[in-house]
């Protein structure tokens, strides 16, 4: 068939039918298009067609843009030109090419006018060809041919209509390289449209095979210079499912490269190649950087090939590089100890195999009970399931998978059945399978990892069985029962620790570790975080969940298996920060850990020395302080010196040298350092910084002026560190300068950084950005674009003074402000956080770091507020980290830090502030409710400050009014902060020593007044609590108005009905009423809710609102009581409101599980979350209600009543975990 051969008559008729609707827009237009397509005449019609409004809509091309055709055209509707595409392979290529050009011309007007409101939508904005070299007609043809249409023949995919080889011929006929569709699915620098291109072209019949025949294209994409391009190319490689064996060499190079993310993804593909991967990995193991060679050796080890193991041993004899030898020694040692070894602690070689079929037969009452349960569940097939349940042979397959959540009302009867002593572990597992409480996920993407099981219900039912059977079942017994019930026992680790809730079962260690005692190889893979994982793992469970799970398993062993100790050391010293705490806790149990850690302070690698210092500061073993001081004197690397300094602070030691260093020597050393550092001048990237406007600074010891190069070097060295966290060297240098002068320097650095960060974008840069949109709208100048898009022009005009991209790269300058600690920075930081949290998260995190170094109650209070409750999770978590670091530096708990950092708002100890007008004075003071009241000098109450008289000092009067406004605002904020903390302290029953309580709370001008409106309980020496309340003069009184004297070490708590009893509570309520004292926390005197016995082991308490509450009102009430909308969605898509109690490491969760048709809350449950150490409780797992402090539980139940009206417990379902 020649390209110019005319079409057959049926094809010509179909072409005419396809374009016939164009006659409605212009007489003869359809015939012109038909002549062009079929006879290659009148090519000018393409331009006419592309400019005729809605021509594409008339011929059905709106299916290319279904988002704009809702209600106008079905995207899968079969159209006349679909009949042509069905015959594409048999058509003359020239006719098909011209048809593609005509369809592409029509597609330019396939978006209805006004589809995007004020903006004009153009197909170019949505086209792959706009960003790639693929011609537009090819994209249009492929998109039309590969879309899913109605009436497609059974077994035929849309892409089958257009083979990739046919598109190649058309490209060649049009003068293009036939490789275009293959080259452009991979990205190039400056183009990121390849993902869309790959998704489009991969549906063509034979595309993957044709691409695999062009290895040079794929290899070039995987070996590009730019790391982001390599990463995107690898993602497309995986998306296209190209044969790994063809591309082992470039994949191996990625698997040993410098990018950790690329290494993991590429390594998973390399392992698929098996023995084919060994030659390129050997080559990489013998050349390249030490790091790359180490990665290659580790990957050879993970292949698990005998020849690979032999190669590792042979390399050990010839490798000379110390770092690579260390890797080899670890791998060879680990490989030799992968299987459990007789006599090694933690191994279980002598344990007999578990026979799951012992006792599988049932009789008497047990058989009758099981039969009755099966009859109710399977009325027509219960006899068959009974035979299978009692079968002494393994199941070949289990019950059919169902995605429906099994009804909760079955759990009570099943729980009773599982508590029968005659039932074995095999019966229990098979019954759970039949109830669909335990079933593997059928998807190949999930089956290797996940169980489609409701975690909390599964845990409750397993617990019910374990409590009724002795000895309690463990993982080994479950594994045997799994194997006999068509369940893979390798799913057990995922059942235990593979859910969003984290570790699911809190079972005793003896039930856990024996299962893993002959799986050391698997544990090694998990510790290495082997190259596996999917989107669920990365974004729901977290990037590090596999290693965290392995460490949790090892924690259950009697001792860490010797063969795995080297891996745990590698994590503890140089692994990810999220993994180090768990690894270190394991190693601290080893007798040799302390000695090895002290030796690491002198290691040749700086990062290992820094990690050792950090660990010693957290662990605090004997001899750590002396070893750290000696290491500080010898250390030259600034980052390590900073780590040592922080460790010494945690140990309560000073980071300064023990001897009296001569200030002159230190200054001389700093001058030399500045001369070396500024030898090439100020870095070009800091040319914007106003060095010439920095304030002068003096030396601390003699008051002499600091030379400008030294002053400038302090700023430049901080900038080079690229961290707002001040280094130990910067803090040491700052100590040589006059404190007030350095505070001014820090203030200037802070103000300069802030001004640069918020500087509006330049007109030139804005026009350059707009220029990138010109081709999308078919215009050639920015002016034309703005005329064509008036809404865009107005938006740009409104944003012309908006800040540009920000100044996060220069955040190291903020370290100068952090060391200086200017209190004036607190206000701007608060304003910045509140305004830019959604757009400048990195800058916000840097400013939070600065807050942690400003020495003042206002700064600490703001830091704790952000850590406690801030809308952006990353900023909140950074504040939590910095707050913990600050508390560690001050050697106190976070709660104690909050106590001593309550701002006084400028009030004196008696709660007064003098407002000076010059000749006249006024007094702002706090009343008994800690509210600001105003008086004149005679004590007469005033509603507001008067207008200044002629005799008054106008400047003083204006300042006084400003101070009064600021006072009212600050007192209101402090009052709320204290009330919130008292509420948490009431719920968690936090205690103070009387001395600390008196000093930090009672004597505080604001908090002290609030203390008087609360009833307190004190215990000393284990006796019953003595209740009291403070009076205005600071003395304490009891119920009978008798004075109360307490010892300094007495424990003081907020009183609650559950802690002091009903009689004392009622008497105190009457006492406060008699003295006209309004209780600050009235809930302490209200009715208390006690946990019903059947709910003790349940993880959720169900409630039903007696009157359904509109969701908006519910949310408003919940937020008012401190419950924030949860960032973590429930499995069934419902919502949860979370209230965090940091001091108890708990989070209360109100989950909405029943919304009526009017979107009103009718049913809800109360549960509590707890996370592992270092994790956010808001992402934690549910715990049993009996683990929740009783006052906290009672107060949260009371919150439900306040939020949802008179909520009542919903106790219709009998709990499954009721004790037998």
CSV table of N, CA and C in Angstrom, one decimal, residues 324-370:
chain,number,residue,atom,x,y,z
A,324,UNK,N,35.8,0.6,52.6
A,324,UNK,CA,35.3,-0.5,51.8
A,324,UNK,C,35.5,-1.8,52.5
A,325,UNK,N,36.7,-1.9,53.1
A,325,UNK,CA,37.0,-3.1,53.9
A,325,UNK,C,36.1,-3.3,55.1
A,326,UNK,N,35.7,-2.2,55.7
A,326,UNK,CA,34.8,-2.2,56.8
A,326,UNK,C,33.4,-2.7,56.3
A,327,UNK,N,33.0,-2.3,55.1
A,327,UNK,CA,31.7,-2.8,54.6
A,327,UNK,C,31.8,-4.3,54.3
A,328,UNK,N,32.9,-4.7,53.7
A,328,UNK,CA,33.1,-6.2,53.4
A,328,UNK,C,33.2,-7.0,54.7
A,329,UNK,N,33.9,-6.5,55.7
A,329,UNK,CA,34.0,-7.3,56.9
A,329,UNK,C,32.6,-7.5,57.6
A,330,UNK,N,31.8,-6.4,57.5
A,330,UNK,CA,30.5,-6.5,58.1
A,330,UNK,C,29.6,-7.5,57.3
A,331,UNK,N,29.7,-7.4,56.0
A,331,UNK,CA,28.9,-8.3,55.1
A,331,UNK,C,29.2,-9.8,55.3
A,332,UNK,N,30.5,-10.0,55.3
A,332,UNK,CA,31.0,-11.4,55.4
A,332,UNK,C,30.6,-12.0,56.7
A,333,UNK,N,30.7,-11.2,57.8
A,333,UNK,CA,30.4,-11.6,59.1
A,333,UNK,C,28.9,-11.8,59.2
A,334,UNK,N,28.1,-10.9,58.7
A,334,UNK,CA,26.6,-11.0,58.7
A,334,UNK,C,26.1,-12.2,57.9
A,335,UNK,N,26.7,-12.4,56.8
A,335,UNK,CA,26.3,-13.5,55.9
A,335,UNK,C,26.5,-14.8,56.6
A,336,UNK,N,27.7,-14.9,57.3
A,336,UNK,CA,28.0,-16.2,58.0
A,336,UNK,C,27.1,-16.5,59.1
A,337,UNK,N,26.4,-15.4,59.6
A,337,UNK,CA,25.5,-15.6,60.8
A,337,UNK,C,24.1,-15.4,60.5
A,338,UNK,N,23.7,-15.5,59.2
A,338,UNK,CA,22.3,-15.2,58.9
A,338,UNK,C,21.3,-16.1,59.5
A,339,UNK,N,21.6,-17.4,59.5
A,339,UNK,CA,20.7,-18.4,60.1
A,339,UNK,C,21.0,-18.5,61.6
A,340,UNK,N,20.0,-18.9,62.4
A,340,UNK,CA,20.2,-19.0,63.8
A,340,UNK,C,21.2,-20.1,64.1
A,341,UNK,N,22.1,-19.8,65.0
A,341,UNK,CA,23.2,-20.7,65.3
A,341,UNK,C,23.0,-21.3,66.7
A,342,UNK,N,23.4,-22.6,66.9
A,342,UNK,CA,23.2,-23.2,68.2
A,342,UNK,C,24.0,-22.4,69.2
A,343,UNK,N,23.4,-22.1,70.3
A,343,UNK,CA,24.1,-21.4,71.4
A,343,UNK,C,24.1,-19.9,71.3
A,344,UNK,N,23.7,-19.3,70.2
A,344,UNK,CA,23.6,-17.9,70.1
A,344,UNK,C,22.4,-17.4,70.9
A,345,UNK,N,22.6,-16.3,71.7
A,345,UNK,CA,21.4,-15.8,72.4
A,345,UNK,C,20.4,-15.4,71.5
A,346,UNK,N,19.2,-15.8,71.8
A,346,UNK,CA,18.0,-15.4,70.9
A,346,UNK,C,17.7,-16.4,69.9
A,347,UNK,N,18.6,-17.4,69.6
A,347,UNK,CA,18.2,-18.4,68.6
A,347,UNK,C,17.3,-19.5,69.3
A,348,UNK,N,16.6,-20.3,68.5
A,348,UNK,CA,15.7,-21.3,69.1
A,348,UNK,C,15.8,-22.6,68.3
A,349,UNK,N,17.0,-23.1,68.2
A,349,UNK,CA,17.1,-24.3,67.3
A,349,UNK,C,16.5,-25.5,67.9
A,350,UNK,N,16.3,-25.6,69.2
A,350,UNK,CA,15.8,-26.8,69.9
A,350,UNK,C,14.3,-26.8,70.0
A,351,UNK,N,13.6,-25.8,69.5
A,351,UNK,CA,12.1,-25.8,69.7
A,351,UNK,C,11.5,-26.8,68.7
A,352,UNK,N,10.6,-27.6,69.2
A,352,UNK,CA,10.0,-28.6,68.4
A,352,UNK,C,9.0,-27.9,67.4
A,353,UNK,N,8.8,-28.6,66.2
A,353,UNK,CA,7.8,-28.0,65.3
A,353,UNK,C,6.4,-28.0,65.9
A,354,UNK,N,5.6,-27.1,65.5
A,354,UNK,CA,4.2,-27.0,66.0
A,354,UNK,C,3.3,-27.8,65.1
A,355,UNK,N,2.5,-28.7,65.7
A,355,UNK,CA,1.5,-29.5,64.9
A,355,UNK,C,0.1,-28.8,65.1
A,356,UNK,N,-0.4,-28.1,64.1
A,356,UNK,CA,-1.6,-27.4,64.3
A,356,UNK,C,-2.9,-28.3,64.4
A,357,UNK,N,-2.7,-29.6,64.0
A,357,UNK,CA,-3.9,-30.4,63.9
A,357,UNK,C,-4.2,-31.2,65.2
A,358,UNK,N,-3.4,-31.0,66.2
A,358,UNK,CA,-3.7,-31.7,67.5
A,358,UNK,C,-5.0,-31.1,68.1
A,359,UNK,N,-5.9,-32.0,68.4
A,359,UNK,CA,-7.2,-31.6,69.0
A,359,UNK,C,-8.1,-30.9,68.0
A,360,UNK,N,-7.9,-31.2,66.7
A,360,UNK,CA,-8.8,-30.5,65.7
A,360,UNK,C,-10.2,-31.0,65.7
A,361,UNK,N,-10.4,-32.2,66.2
A,361,UNK,CA,-11.8,-32.7,66.3
A,361,UNK,C,-12.5,-32.2,67.5
A,362,UNK,N,-13.8,-31.9,67.4
A,362,UNK,CA,-14.6,-31.4,68.5
A,362,UNK,C,-15.8,-32.3,68.7
A,363,UNK,N,-16.3,-32.2,69.9
A,363,UNK,CA,-17.5,-32.9,70.2
A,363,UNK,C,-18.3,-32.2,71.3
A,364,UNK,N,-19.4,-32.8,71.7
A,364,UNK,CA,-20.3,-32.2,72.8
A,364,UNK,C,-20.7,-30.8,72.5
A,365,UNK,N,-20.7,-30.0,73.6
A,365,UNK,CA,-21.1,-28.6,73.6
A,365,UNK,C,-20.3,-27.8,72.7
A,366,UNK,N,-19.0,-28.0,72.6
A,366,UNK,CA,-18.2,-27.2,71.7
A,366,UNK,C,-18.6,-27.4,70.3
A,367,UNK,N,-18.8,-28.6,69.9
A,367,UNK,CA,-19.2,-28.9,68.5
A,367,UNK,C,-20.6,-28.2,68.2
A,368,UNK,N,-21.5,-28.3,69.2
A,368,UNK,CA,-22.8,-27.7,69.0
A,368,UNK,C,-22.7,-26.2,68.9
A,369,UNK,N,-21.8,-25.6,69.7
A,369,UNK,CA,-21.7,-24.1,69.6
A,369,UNK,C,-21.1,-23.7,68.3
A,370,UNK,N,-20.1,-24.4,67.8
A,370,UNK,CA,-19.5,-24.0,66.5
A,370,UNK,C,-20.5,-24.2,65.4
